Tab-separated table of C-alpha atoms and ligand atoms in Angstrom:
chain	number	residue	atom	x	y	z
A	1	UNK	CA	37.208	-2.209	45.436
A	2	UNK	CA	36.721	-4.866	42.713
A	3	UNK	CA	37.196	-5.898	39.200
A	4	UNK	CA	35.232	-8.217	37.181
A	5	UNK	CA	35.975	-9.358	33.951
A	6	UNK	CA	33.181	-8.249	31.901
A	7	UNK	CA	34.702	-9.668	28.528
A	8	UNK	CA	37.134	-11.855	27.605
A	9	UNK	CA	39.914	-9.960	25.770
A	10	UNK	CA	39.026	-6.516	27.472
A	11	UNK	CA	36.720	-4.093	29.970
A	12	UNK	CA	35.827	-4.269	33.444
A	13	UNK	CA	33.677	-3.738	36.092
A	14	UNK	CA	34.631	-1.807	39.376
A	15	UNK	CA	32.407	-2.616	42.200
A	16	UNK	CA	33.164	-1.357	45.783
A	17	UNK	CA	34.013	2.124	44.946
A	18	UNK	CA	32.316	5.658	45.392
A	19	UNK	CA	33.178	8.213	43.466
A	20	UNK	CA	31.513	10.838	45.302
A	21	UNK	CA	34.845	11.530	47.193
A	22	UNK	CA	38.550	11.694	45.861
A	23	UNK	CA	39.899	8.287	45.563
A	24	UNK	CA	42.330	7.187	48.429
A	25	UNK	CA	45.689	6.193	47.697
A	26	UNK	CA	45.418	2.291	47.691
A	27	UNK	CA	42.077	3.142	45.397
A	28	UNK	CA	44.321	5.548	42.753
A	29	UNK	CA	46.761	2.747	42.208
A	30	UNK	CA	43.706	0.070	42.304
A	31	UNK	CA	42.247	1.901	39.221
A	32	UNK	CA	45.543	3.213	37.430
A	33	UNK	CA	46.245	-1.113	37.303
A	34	UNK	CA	42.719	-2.162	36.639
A	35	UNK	CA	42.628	0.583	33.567
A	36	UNK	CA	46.760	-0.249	32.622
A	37	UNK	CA	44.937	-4.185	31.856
A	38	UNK	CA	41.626	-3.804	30.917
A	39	UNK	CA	41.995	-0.272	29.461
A	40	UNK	CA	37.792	0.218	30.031
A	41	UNK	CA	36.288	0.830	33.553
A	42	UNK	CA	32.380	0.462	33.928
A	43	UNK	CA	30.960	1.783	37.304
A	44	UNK	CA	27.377	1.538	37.867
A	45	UNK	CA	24.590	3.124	40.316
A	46	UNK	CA	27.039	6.159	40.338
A	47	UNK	CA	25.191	9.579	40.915
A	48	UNK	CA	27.875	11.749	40.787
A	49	UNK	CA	28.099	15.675	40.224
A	50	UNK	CA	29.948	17.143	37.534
A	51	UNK	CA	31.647	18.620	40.718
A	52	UNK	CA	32.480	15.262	42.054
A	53	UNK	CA	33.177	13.627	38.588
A	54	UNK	CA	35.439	16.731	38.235
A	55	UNK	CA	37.435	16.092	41.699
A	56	UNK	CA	37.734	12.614	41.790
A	57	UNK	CA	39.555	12.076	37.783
A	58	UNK	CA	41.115	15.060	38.885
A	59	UNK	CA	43.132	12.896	41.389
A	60	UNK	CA	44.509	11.062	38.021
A	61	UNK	CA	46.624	13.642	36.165
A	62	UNK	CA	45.989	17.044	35.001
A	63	UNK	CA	42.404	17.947	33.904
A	64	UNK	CA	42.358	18.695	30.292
A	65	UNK	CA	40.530	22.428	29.064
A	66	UNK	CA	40.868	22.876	25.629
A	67	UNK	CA	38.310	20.614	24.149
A	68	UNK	CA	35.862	22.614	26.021
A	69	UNK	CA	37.344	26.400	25.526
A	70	UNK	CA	37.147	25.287	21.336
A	71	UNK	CA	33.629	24.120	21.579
A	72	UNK	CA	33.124	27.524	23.838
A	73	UNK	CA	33.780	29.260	20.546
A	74	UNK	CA	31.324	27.138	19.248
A	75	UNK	CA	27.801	26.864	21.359
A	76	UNK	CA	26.920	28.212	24.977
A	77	UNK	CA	27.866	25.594	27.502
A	78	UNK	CA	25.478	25.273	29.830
A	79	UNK	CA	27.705	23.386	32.449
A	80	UNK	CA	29.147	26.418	33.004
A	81	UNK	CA	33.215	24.878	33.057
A	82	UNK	CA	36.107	24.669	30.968
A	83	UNK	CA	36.750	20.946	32.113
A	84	UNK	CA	33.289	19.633	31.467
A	85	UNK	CA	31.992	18.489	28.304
A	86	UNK	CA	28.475	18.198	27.311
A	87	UNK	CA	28.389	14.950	25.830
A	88	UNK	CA	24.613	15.657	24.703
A	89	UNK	CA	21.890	16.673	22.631
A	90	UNK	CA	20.601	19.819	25.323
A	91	UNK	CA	20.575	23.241	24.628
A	92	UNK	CA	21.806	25.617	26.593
A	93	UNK	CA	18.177	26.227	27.997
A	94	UNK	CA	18.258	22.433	28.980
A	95	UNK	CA	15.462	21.398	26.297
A	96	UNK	CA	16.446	18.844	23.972
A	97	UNK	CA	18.224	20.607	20.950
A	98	UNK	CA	17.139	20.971	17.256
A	99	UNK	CA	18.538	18.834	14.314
A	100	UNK	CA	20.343	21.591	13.803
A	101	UNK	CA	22.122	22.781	17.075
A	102	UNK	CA	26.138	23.595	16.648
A	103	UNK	CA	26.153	21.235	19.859
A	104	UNK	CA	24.255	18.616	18.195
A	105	UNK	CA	26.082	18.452	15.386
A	106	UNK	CA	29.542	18.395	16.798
A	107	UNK	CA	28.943	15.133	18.386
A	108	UNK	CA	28.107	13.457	15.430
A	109	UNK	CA	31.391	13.543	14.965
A	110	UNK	CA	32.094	11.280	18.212
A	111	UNK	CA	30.555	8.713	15.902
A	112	UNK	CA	33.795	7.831	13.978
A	113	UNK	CA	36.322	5.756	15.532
A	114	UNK	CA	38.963	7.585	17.519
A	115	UNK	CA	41.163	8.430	20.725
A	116	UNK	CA	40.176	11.466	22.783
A	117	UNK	CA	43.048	14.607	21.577
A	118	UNK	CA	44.883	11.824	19.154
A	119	UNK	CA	44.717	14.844	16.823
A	120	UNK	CA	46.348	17.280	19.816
A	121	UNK	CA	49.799	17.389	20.327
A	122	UNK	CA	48.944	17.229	24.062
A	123	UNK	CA	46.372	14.132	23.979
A	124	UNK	CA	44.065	12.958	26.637
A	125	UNK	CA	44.887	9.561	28.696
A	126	UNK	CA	41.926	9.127	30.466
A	127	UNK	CA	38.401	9.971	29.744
A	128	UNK	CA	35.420	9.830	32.298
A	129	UNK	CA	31.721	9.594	30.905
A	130	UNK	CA	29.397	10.316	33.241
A	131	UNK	CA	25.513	9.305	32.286
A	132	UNK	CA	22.102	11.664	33.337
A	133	UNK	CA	20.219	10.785	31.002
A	134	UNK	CA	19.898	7.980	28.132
A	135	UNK	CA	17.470	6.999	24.885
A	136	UNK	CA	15.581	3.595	25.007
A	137	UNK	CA	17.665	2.638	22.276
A	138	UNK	CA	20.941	3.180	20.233
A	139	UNK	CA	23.374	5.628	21.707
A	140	UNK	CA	25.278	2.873	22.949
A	141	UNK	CA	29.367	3.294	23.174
A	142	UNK	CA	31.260	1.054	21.597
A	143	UNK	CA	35.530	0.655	22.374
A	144	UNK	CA	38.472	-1.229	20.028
A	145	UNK	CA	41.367	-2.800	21.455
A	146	UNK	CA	44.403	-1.247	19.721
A	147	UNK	CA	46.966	-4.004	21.998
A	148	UNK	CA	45.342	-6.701	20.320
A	149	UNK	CA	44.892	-4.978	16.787
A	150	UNK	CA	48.595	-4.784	17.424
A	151	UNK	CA	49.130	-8.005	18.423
A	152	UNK	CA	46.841	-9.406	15.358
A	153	UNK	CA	49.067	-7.865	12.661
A	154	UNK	CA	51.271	-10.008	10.523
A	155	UNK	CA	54.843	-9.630	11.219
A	156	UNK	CA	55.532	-8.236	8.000
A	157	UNK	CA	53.075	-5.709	8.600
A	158	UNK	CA	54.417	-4.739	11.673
A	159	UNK	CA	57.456	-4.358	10.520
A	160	UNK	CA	56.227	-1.803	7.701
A	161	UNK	CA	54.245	-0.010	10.494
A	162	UNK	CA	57.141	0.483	12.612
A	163	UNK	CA	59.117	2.092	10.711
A	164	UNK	CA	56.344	4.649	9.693
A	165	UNK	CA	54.473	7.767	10.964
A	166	UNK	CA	50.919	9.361	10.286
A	167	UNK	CA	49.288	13.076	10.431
A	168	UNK	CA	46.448	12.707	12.881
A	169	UNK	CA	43.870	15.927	11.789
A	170	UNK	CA	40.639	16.592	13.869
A	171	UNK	CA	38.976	18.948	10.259
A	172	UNK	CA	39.314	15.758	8.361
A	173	UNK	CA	36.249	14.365	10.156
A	174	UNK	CA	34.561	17.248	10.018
A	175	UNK	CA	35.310	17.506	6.270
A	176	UNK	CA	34.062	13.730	6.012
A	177	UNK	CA	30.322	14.938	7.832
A	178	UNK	CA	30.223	18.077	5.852
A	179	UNK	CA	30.373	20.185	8.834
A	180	UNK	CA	31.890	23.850	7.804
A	181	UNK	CA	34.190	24.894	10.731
A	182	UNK	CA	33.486	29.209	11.221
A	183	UNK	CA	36.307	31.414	10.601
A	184	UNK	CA	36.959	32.092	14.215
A	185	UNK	CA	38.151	28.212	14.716
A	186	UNK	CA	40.203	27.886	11.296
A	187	UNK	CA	44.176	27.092	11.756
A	188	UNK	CA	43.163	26.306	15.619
A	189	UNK	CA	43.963	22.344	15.516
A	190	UNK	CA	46.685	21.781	12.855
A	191	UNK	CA	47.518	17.943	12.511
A	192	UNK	CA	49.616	16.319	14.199
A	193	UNK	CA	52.246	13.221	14.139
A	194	UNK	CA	52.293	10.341	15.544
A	195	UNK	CA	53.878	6.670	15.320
A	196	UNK	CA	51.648	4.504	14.047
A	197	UNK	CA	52.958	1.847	16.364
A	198	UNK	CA	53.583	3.423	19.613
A	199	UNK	CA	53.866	1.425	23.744
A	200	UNK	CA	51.692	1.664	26.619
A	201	UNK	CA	53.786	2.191	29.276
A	202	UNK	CA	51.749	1.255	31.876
A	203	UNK	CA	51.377	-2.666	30.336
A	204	UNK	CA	54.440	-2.631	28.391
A	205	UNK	CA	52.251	-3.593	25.258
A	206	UNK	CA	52.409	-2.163	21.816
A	207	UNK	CA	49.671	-0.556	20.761
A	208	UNK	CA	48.181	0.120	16.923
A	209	UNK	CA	47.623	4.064	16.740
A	210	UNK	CA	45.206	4.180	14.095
A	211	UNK	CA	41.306	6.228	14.324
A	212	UNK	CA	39.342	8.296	11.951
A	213	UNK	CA	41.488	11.730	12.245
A	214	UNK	CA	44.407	9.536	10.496
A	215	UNK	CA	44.592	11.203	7.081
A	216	UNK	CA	48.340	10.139	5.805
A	217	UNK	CA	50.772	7.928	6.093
A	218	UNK	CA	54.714	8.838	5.822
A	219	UNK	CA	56.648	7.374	2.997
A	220	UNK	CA	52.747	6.692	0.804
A	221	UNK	CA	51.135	9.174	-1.633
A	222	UNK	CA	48.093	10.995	0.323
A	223	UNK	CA	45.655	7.935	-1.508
A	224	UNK	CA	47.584	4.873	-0.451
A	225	UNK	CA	48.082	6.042	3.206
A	226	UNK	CA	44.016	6.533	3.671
A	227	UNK	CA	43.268	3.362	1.732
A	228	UNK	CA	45.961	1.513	4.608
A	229	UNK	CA	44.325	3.729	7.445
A	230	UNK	CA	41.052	2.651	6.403
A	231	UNK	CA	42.134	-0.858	6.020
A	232	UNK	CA	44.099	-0.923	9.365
A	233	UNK	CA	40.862	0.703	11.349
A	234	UNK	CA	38.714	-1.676	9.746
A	235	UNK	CA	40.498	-4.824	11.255
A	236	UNK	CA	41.145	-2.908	14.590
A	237	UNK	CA	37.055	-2.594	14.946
A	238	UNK	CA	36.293	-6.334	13.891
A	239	UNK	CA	33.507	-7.290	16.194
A	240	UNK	CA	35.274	-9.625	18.099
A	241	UNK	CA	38.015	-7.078	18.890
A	242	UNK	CA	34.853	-4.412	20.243
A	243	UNK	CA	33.252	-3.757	23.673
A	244	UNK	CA	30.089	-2.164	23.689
A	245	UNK	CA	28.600	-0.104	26.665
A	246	UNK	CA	24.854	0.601	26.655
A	247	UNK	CA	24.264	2.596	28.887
A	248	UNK	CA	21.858	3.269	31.631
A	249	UNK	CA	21.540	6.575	34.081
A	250	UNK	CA	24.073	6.969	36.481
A	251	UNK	CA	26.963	4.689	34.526
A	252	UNK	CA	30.184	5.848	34.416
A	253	UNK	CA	32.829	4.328	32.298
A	254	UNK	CA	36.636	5.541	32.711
A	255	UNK	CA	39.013	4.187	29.572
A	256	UNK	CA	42.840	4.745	28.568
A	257	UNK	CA	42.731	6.550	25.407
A	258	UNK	CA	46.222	4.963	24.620
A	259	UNK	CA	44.682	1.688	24.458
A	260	UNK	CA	41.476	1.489	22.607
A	261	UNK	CA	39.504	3.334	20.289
A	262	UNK	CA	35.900	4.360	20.831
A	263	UNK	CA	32.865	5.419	19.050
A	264	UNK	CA	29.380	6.377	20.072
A	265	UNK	CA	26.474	4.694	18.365
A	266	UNK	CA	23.547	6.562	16.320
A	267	UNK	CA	20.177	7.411	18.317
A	268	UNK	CA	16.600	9.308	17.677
A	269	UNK	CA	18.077	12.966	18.401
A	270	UNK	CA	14.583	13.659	19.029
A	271	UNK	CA	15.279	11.755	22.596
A	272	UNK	CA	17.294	13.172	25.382
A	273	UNK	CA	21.230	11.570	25.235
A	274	UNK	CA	22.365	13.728	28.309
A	275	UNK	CA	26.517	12.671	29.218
A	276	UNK	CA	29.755	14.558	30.797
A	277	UNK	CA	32.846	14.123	29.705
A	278	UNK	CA	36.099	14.803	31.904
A	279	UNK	CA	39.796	13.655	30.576
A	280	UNK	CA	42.825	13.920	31.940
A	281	UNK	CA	45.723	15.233	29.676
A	282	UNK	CA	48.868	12.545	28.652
A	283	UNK	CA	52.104	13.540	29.646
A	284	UNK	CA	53.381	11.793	26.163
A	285	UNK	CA	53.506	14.695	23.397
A	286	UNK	CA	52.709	14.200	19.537
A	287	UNK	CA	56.340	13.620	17.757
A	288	UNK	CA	54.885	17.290	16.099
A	289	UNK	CA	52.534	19.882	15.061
A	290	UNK	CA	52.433	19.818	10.833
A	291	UNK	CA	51.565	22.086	8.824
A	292	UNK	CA	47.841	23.407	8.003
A	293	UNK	CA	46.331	22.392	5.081
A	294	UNK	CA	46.152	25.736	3.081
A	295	UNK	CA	41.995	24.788	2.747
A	296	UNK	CA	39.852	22.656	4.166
A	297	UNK	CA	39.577	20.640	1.626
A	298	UNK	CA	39.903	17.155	0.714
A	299	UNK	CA	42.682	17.182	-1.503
A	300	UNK	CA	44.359	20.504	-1.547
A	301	UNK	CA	46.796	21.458	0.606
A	302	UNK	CA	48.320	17.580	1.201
A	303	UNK	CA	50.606	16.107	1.505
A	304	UNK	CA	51.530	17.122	4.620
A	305	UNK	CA	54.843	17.697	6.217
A	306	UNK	CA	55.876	14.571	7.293
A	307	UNK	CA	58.848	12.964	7.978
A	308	UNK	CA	59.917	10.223	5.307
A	309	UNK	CA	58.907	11.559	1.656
A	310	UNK	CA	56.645	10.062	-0.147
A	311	UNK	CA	58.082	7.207	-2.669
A	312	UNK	CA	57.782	8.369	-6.067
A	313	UNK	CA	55.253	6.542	-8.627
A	314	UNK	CA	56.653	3.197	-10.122
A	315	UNK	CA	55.041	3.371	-13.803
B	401	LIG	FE1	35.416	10.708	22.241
C-alpha cells in the first residue's frame, strides 16, 4: 500500500490496496495512520460491493445503523440494509427519482457543511463513499480542514472558544431547506453538546468543531452564537483550507469525521448521482443530549439547555 500527497495541507491517495477483501493487519494500521494525517483517503478503480464495502470498514470500528433505520422511516431503501446508505437520487425501483422524492430531498441536506452524526450523541469517525454512478458535472464533494481552521484562529479567539460549548441539532438544517420532518420522526434527534474546540487523538491536534447543525453557542444569546458559528464556518471553508473530490465510477474516498468537514456539491437531479455510504461509529460521546426545542421552529423553543448561561444584555 501507498500514500500520495494529493494536496498540500491535506488528502491522499492510497494506491496498492484492494478492498474487495478485509484489510490485513499491517493494512488496518497503514490506513488508521494515513487517515490520523491526512484525514481524507481517495481510492480509485475500486469496484466494490456494498457487501465488500460493508466488510472491509467493518474491520475499522463498529458499523453505524441509525442513520439508515431514521431514513427507513422515511423512503424504501432499496439496498435492502441498515448499514448502507443510499447516497443518491434512485428510487426504490432503481429509476432516477422525481424532484420530489423524500430520498431526494433528504440529501440536499448533505449540501451544508458538516461532520457525519456531529448532531448524535454517538457520532460517526469514519465514513466510506463508495461511487456507481456519477453526473458529467457538479456533484463533486468538497472537505474542510478543522486542524488547520484550528490552528488559523487568533489566540484570543482560541482562548474564547475553549472555554465554550455549542448545541449541535440535525432539524436546524432541515428547518434552513424548508423540509417538514413527519410526525413519526419528531423528538427522534434532540441536539446535542459538544466543545467547540475538541483533540484528535489519533494526531494529537486540536480540532475546530464547528458545521451547519451548530445552532448556539454557551454563554451568547441564541443570535450572537449563530452569527459566530456562521462566522467561524465561513473561515473554516476558505478555499484554500478545502479539498474537492470529483468523482468518477468506482472512487471511493474514506475521511475522519473528527477532522474535516464535508459538503456535497449541487448537480442536474435529472442525472443519475448513484453513491453508498458506510461509517463507522466514534467511541467519543457528545458531552450531552439537550433538550428538544418545544417546535420546530426557528426561534421558539431556544435557548437551549446548555451549560454556561447566557450573559445578560449590556444596554
Ligand atoms: Fe455527510
Amino acid at each position: 500500500m501507498r500514500v500520495v500527497p494529493l494536496g498540500e495541507r491535506f488528502a491522499a491517495e492510497v494506491l496498492d490496496l484492494d478492498l474487495t477483501r478485509p484489510p490485513t493487519a499491517a493494512e488496518h494500521d497503514a490506513v488508521v495512520d494515513a487517515v490520523d494525517r491526512y484525514a481524507v483517503l481517495v481510492l480509485r478503480d475500486q469496484r466494490i460491493s456494498a457487501e465488500q464495502q460493508t466488510a472491509w470498514l467493518s474491520g475499522f470500528g463498529p458499523l453505524d445503523s441509525e442513520v439508515q433505520r431514521y431514513f427507513n422511516r422515511l423512503a424504501a431503501n432499496r439496498l435492502g440494509s441498515d448499514v448502507v446508505t443510499d447516497i443518491s437520487n434512485v428510487d426504490a425501483r432503481s429509476d432516477v427519482a422525481a424532484r420530489l422524492d423524500r430520498q431526494t430531498i433528504m440529501n440536499i441536506g448533505n449540501a451544508f457543511w458538516h461532520s457525519d452524526g456531529s448532531h448524535y450523541h454517538h457520532p460517526f469517525r469514519y465514513s466510506m463513499l463508495a461511487a456507481v454512478a456519477v453526473p458529467a458535472l457538479g456533484g463533486e464533494t468538497e472537505f474542510a480542514d478543522l486542524r488547520a481552521a484550528h490552528d488559523r484562529l487568533d489566540a484570543r479567539t482560541r482562548g474564547f472558544l475553549s472555554a465554550r460549548t455549542g448545541a449541535f441539532w440535525s432539524a436546524y438544517n432541515r428547518i434552513r431547506l424548508g423540509i417538514i420532518d413527519p410526525p413519526q420522526t419528531h423528538g427522534l434527534y434532540p441536539p446535542v453538546e459538544w466543545p467547540l474546540i475538541r483533540r484528535h487523538p489519533g494526531s494529537g491536534r486540536d480540532v475546530l468543531w464547528v458545521g451547519q447543525p451548530l445552532c448556539q453557542v454557551s454563554g451568547l444569546s441564541v443570535p450572537e452564537g449563530r452569527a459566530l458559528a456562521s462566522d467561524l464556518l465561513e473561515q473554516a471553508t476558505e478555499r484554500e483550507n478545502v479539498h474537492v473530490h470529483r468523482w468518477a465510477a468506482g472512487d471511493v474516498v474514506l475521511w475522519d469525521n473528527r477532522s474535516v468537514l464535508h459538503r456535497g456539491r449541487r448537480f442536474d437531479l435529472a442525472h443519475r448521482r448513484e453513491l453508498r455510504r458506510v461509517g463507522t461509529k466514534d467511541d467519543v460521546a457528545s458531552l450531552g443530549v439537550l433538550d428538544m426545542p418545544s417546535r420546530t421552529d426557528l426561534n421558539d423553543g431556544f435557548p437551549l439547555r446548555l451549560r454556561g448561561a447566557p450573559e445578560p444584555l449590556r444596554t
